[in-house]
GROMACS .gro file of C-alpha atoms in nm:
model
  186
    1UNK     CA    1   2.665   0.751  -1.332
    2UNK     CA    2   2.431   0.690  -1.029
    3UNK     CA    3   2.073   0.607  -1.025
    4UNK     CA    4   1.875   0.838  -0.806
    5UNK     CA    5   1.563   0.748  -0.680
    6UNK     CA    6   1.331   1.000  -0.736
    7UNK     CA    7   1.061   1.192  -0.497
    8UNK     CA    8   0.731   1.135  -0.505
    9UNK     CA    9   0.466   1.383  -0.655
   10UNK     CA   10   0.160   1.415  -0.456
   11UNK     CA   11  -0.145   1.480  -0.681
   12UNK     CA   12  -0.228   1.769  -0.436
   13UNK     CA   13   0.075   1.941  -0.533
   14UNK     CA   14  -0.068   2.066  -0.900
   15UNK     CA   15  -0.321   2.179  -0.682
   16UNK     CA   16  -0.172   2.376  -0.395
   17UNK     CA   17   0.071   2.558  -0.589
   18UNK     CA   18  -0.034   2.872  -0.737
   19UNK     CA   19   0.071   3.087  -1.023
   20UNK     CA   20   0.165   3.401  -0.766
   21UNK     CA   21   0.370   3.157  -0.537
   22UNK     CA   22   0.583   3.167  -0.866
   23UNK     CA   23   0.566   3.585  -0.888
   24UNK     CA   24   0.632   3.599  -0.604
   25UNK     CA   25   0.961   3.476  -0.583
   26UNK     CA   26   1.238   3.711  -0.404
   27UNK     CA   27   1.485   3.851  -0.598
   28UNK     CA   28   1.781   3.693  -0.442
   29UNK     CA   29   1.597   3.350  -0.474
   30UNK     CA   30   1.578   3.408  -0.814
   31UNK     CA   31   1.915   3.470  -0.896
   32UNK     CA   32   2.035   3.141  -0.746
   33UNK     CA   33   1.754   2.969  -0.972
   34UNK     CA   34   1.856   3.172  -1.312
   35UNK     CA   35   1.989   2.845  -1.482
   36UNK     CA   36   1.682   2.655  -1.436
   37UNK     CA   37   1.475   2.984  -1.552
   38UNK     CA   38   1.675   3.049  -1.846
   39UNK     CA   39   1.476   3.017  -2.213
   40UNK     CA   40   1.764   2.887  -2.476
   41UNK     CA   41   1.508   2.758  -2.766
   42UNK     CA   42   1.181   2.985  -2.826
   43UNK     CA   43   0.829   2.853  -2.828
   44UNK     CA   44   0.661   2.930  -3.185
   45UNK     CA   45   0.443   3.165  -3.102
   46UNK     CA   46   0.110   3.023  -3.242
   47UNK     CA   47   0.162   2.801  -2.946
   48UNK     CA   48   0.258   3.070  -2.674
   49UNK     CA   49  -0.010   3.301  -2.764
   50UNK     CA   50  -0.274   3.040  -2.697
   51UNK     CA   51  -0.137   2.968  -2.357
   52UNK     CA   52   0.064   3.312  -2.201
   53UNK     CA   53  -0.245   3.480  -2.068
   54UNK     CA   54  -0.265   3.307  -1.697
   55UNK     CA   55  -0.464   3.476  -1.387
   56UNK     CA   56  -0.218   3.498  -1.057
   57UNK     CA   57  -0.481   3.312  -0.925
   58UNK     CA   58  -0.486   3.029  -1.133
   59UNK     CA   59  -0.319   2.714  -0.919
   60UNK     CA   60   0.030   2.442  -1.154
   61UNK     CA   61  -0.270   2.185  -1.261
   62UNK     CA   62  -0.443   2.471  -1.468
   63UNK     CA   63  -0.135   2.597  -1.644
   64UNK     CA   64  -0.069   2.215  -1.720
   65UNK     CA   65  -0.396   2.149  -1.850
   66UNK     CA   66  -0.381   2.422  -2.077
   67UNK     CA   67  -0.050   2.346  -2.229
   68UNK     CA   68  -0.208   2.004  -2.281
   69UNK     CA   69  -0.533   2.108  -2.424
   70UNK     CA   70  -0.318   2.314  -2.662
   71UNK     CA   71  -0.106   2.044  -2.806
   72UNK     CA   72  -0.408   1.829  -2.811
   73UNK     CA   73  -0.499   2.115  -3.063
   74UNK     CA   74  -0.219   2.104  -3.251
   75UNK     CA   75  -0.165   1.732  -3.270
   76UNK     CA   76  -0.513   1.641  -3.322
   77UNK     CA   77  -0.504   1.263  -3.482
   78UNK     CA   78  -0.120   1.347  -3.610
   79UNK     CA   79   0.079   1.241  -3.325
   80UNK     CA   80   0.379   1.056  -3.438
   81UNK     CA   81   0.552   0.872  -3.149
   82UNK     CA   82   0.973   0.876  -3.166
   83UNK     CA   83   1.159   0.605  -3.078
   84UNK     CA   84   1.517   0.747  -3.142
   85UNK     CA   85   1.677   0.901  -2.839
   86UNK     CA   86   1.874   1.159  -3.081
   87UNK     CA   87   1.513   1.293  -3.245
   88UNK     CA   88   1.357   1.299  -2.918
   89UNK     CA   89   1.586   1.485  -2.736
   90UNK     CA   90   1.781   1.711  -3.036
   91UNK     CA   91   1.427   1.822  -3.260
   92UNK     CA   92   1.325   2.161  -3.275
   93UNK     CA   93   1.050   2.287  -3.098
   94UNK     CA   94   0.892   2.389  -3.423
   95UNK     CA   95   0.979   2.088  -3.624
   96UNK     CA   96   0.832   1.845  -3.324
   97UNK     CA   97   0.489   2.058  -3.338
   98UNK     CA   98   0.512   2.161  -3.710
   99UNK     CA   99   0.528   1.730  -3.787
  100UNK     CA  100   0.351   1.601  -3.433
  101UNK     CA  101   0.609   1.472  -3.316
  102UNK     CA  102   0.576   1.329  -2.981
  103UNK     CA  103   0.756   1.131  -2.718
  104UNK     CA  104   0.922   1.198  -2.349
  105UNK     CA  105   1.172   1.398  -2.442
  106UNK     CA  106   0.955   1.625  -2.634
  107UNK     CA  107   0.734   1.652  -2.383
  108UNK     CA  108   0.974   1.725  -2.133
  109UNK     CA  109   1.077   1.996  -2.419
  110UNK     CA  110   0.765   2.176  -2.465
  111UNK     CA  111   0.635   2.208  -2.114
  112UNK     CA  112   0.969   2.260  -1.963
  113UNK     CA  113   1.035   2.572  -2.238
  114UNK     CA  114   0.638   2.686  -2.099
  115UNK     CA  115   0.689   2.626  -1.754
  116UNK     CA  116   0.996   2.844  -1.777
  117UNK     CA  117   0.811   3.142  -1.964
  118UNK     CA  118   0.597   3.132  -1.703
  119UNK     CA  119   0.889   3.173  -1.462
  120UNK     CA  120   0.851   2.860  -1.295
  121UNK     CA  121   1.214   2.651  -1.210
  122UNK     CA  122   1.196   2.376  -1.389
  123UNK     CA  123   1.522   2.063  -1.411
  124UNK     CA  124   1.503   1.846  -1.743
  125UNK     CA  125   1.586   1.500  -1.655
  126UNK     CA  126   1.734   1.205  -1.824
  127UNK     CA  127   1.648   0.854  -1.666
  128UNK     CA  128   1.504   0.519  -1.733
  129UNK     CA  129   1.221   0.255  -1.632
  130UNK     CA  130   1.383  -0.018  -1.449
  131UNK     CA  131   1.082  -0.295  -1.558
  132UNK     CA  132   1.080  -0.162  -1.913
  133UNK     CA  133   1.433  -0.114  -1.938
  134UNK     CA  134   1.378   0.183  -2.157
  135UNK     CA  135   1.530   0.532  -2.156
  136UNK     CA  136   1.260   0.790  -2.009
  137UNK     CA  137   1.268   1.194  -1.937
  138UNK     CA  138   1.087   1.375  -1.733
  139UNK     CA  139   1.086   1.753  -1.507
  140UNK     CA  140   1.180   1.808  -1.162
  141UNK     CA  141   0.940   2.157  -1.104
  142UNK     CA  142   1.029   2.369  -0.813
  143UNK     CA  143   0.836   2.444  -0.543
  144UNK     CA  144   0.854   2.783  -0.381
  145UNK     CA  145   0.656   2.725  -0.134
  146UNK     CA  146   0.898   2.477   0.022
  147UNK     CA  147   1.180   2.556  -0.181
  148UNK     CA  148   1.171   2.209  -0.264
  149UNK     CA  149   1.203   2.019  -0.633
  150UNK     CA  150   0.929   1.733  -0.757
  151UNK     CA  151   0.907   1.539  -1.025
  152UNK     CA  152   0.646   1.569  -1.317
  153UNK     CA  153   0.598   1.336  -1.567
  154UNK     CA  154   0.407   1.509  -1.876
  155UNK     CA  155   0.379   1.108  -2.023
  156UNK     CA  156   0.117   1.029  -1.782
  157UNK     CA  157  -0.220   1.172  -1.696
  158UNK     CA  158  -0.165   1.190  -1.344
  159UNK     CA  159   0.183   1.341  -1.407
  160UNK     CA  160   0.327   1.124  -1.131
  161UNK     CA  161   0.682   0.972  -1.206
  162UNK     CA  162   0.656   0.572  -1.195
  163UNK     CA  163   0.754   0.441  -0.890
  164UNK     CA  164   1.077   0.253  -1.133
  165UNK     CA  165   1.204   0.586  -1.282
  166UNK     CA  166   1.562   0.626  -1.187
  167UNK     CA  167   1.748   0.918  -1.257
  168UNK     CA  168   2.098   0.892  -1.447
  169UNK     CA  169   2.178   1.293  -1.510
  170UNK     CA  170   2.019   1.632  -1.482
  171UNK     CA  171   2.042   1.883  -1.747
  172UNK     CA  172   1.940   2.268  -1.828
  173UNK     CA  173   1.779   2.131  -2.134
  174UNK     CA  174   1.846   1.900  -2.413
  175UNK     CA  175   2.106   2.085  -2.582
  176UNK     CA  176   2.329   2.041  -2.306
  177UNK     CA  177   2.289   1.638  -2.324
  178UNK     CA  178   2.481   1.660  -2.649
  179UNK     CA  179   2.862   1.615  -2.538
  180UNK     CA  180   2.681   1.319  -2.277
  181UNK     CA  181   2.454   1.177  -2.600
  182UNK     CA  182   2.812   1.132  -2.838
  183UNK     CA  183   3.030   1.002  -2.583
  184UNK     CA  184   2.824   0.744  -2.517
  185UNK     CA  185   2.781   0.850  -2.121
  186UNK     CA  186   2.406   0.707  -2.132
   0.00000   0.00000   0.00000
């Protein structure tokens, strides 16, 4: 288990990017990204249907501020924050909204599952805080542009990844930290 050291998010990033760089995408480049496109757990859809209806035009910081202004709407002053590794990466989309549910890992849930309907790459990652010494998740997004990967941390407001995170594994999505999560390979 090796601790990566992750790459830097420039603010500008959220900025430059824009929703038809990710419609865009060539067919072939595509196929090699299918895993990291693929939807295995369903948004409920009184959550989607406030946030599918994007203009081409529209740049990554205004998708993310809508999926953030939306579960501001639907947590209001019920956020619950988790601090069991097992609830905040195994809930239910539904269940995490349904109760307000919140930490990292449901974060990294709900805006990778959006990101994704939206056809943009996105990597869920399991890591930690050196200084805190706590366990932390957060997305790598690609970028089409430069068919590059950066990080995005849905925890903070300026979405940039602490300058301590260290990577320990990559996954498709939770689901497939199971086997990892009950052998103990944390």
């Amino acid at each position: 288990m090796s601790l990566e050291r992750p790459v830097e998010i420039k603010k500008e990033k959220l900025d430059e990017i824009d929703f038809s760089d990710y419609l865009n995408i060539k067919e072939d480049e595509k196929q090699k990204l299918k895993e990291w496109l693929e939807i295995r757990e369903e948004l409920p859809d009184y959550f989607w249907d406030n946030i599918k209806d994007i203009s081409p035009d529209k740049n990554l910081r205004y998708i993310i501020l809508n999926i953030k202004k939306e579960l501001d709407s639907i947590y209001k002053n019920k956020k619950t924050n988790i601090t069991s590794l097992s609830v905040s990466r195994f809930i239910s989309l539904n269940n995490a909204l349904n109760e307000g549910m919140y930490s990292c890992g449901i974060a990294t849930k709900i805006y990778g599952t959006c990101f994704r309907k939206f056809n943009i790459p996105v990597k869920f990652i399991h890591g930690k805080i050196d200084s805190k010494k706590v366990l932390h998740s957060w997305l790598e997004i690609y970028d089409p542009r430069n068919k590059n990967w950066f990080d995005f941390d849905s925890t903070k407001n300026d979405f940039k990844l602490s300058n301590e995170a260290r990577k320990i594994n990559t996954y498709h999505d939770w689901e497939e930290m199971k086997d990892d999560f009950y052998k103990g390979n944390m």
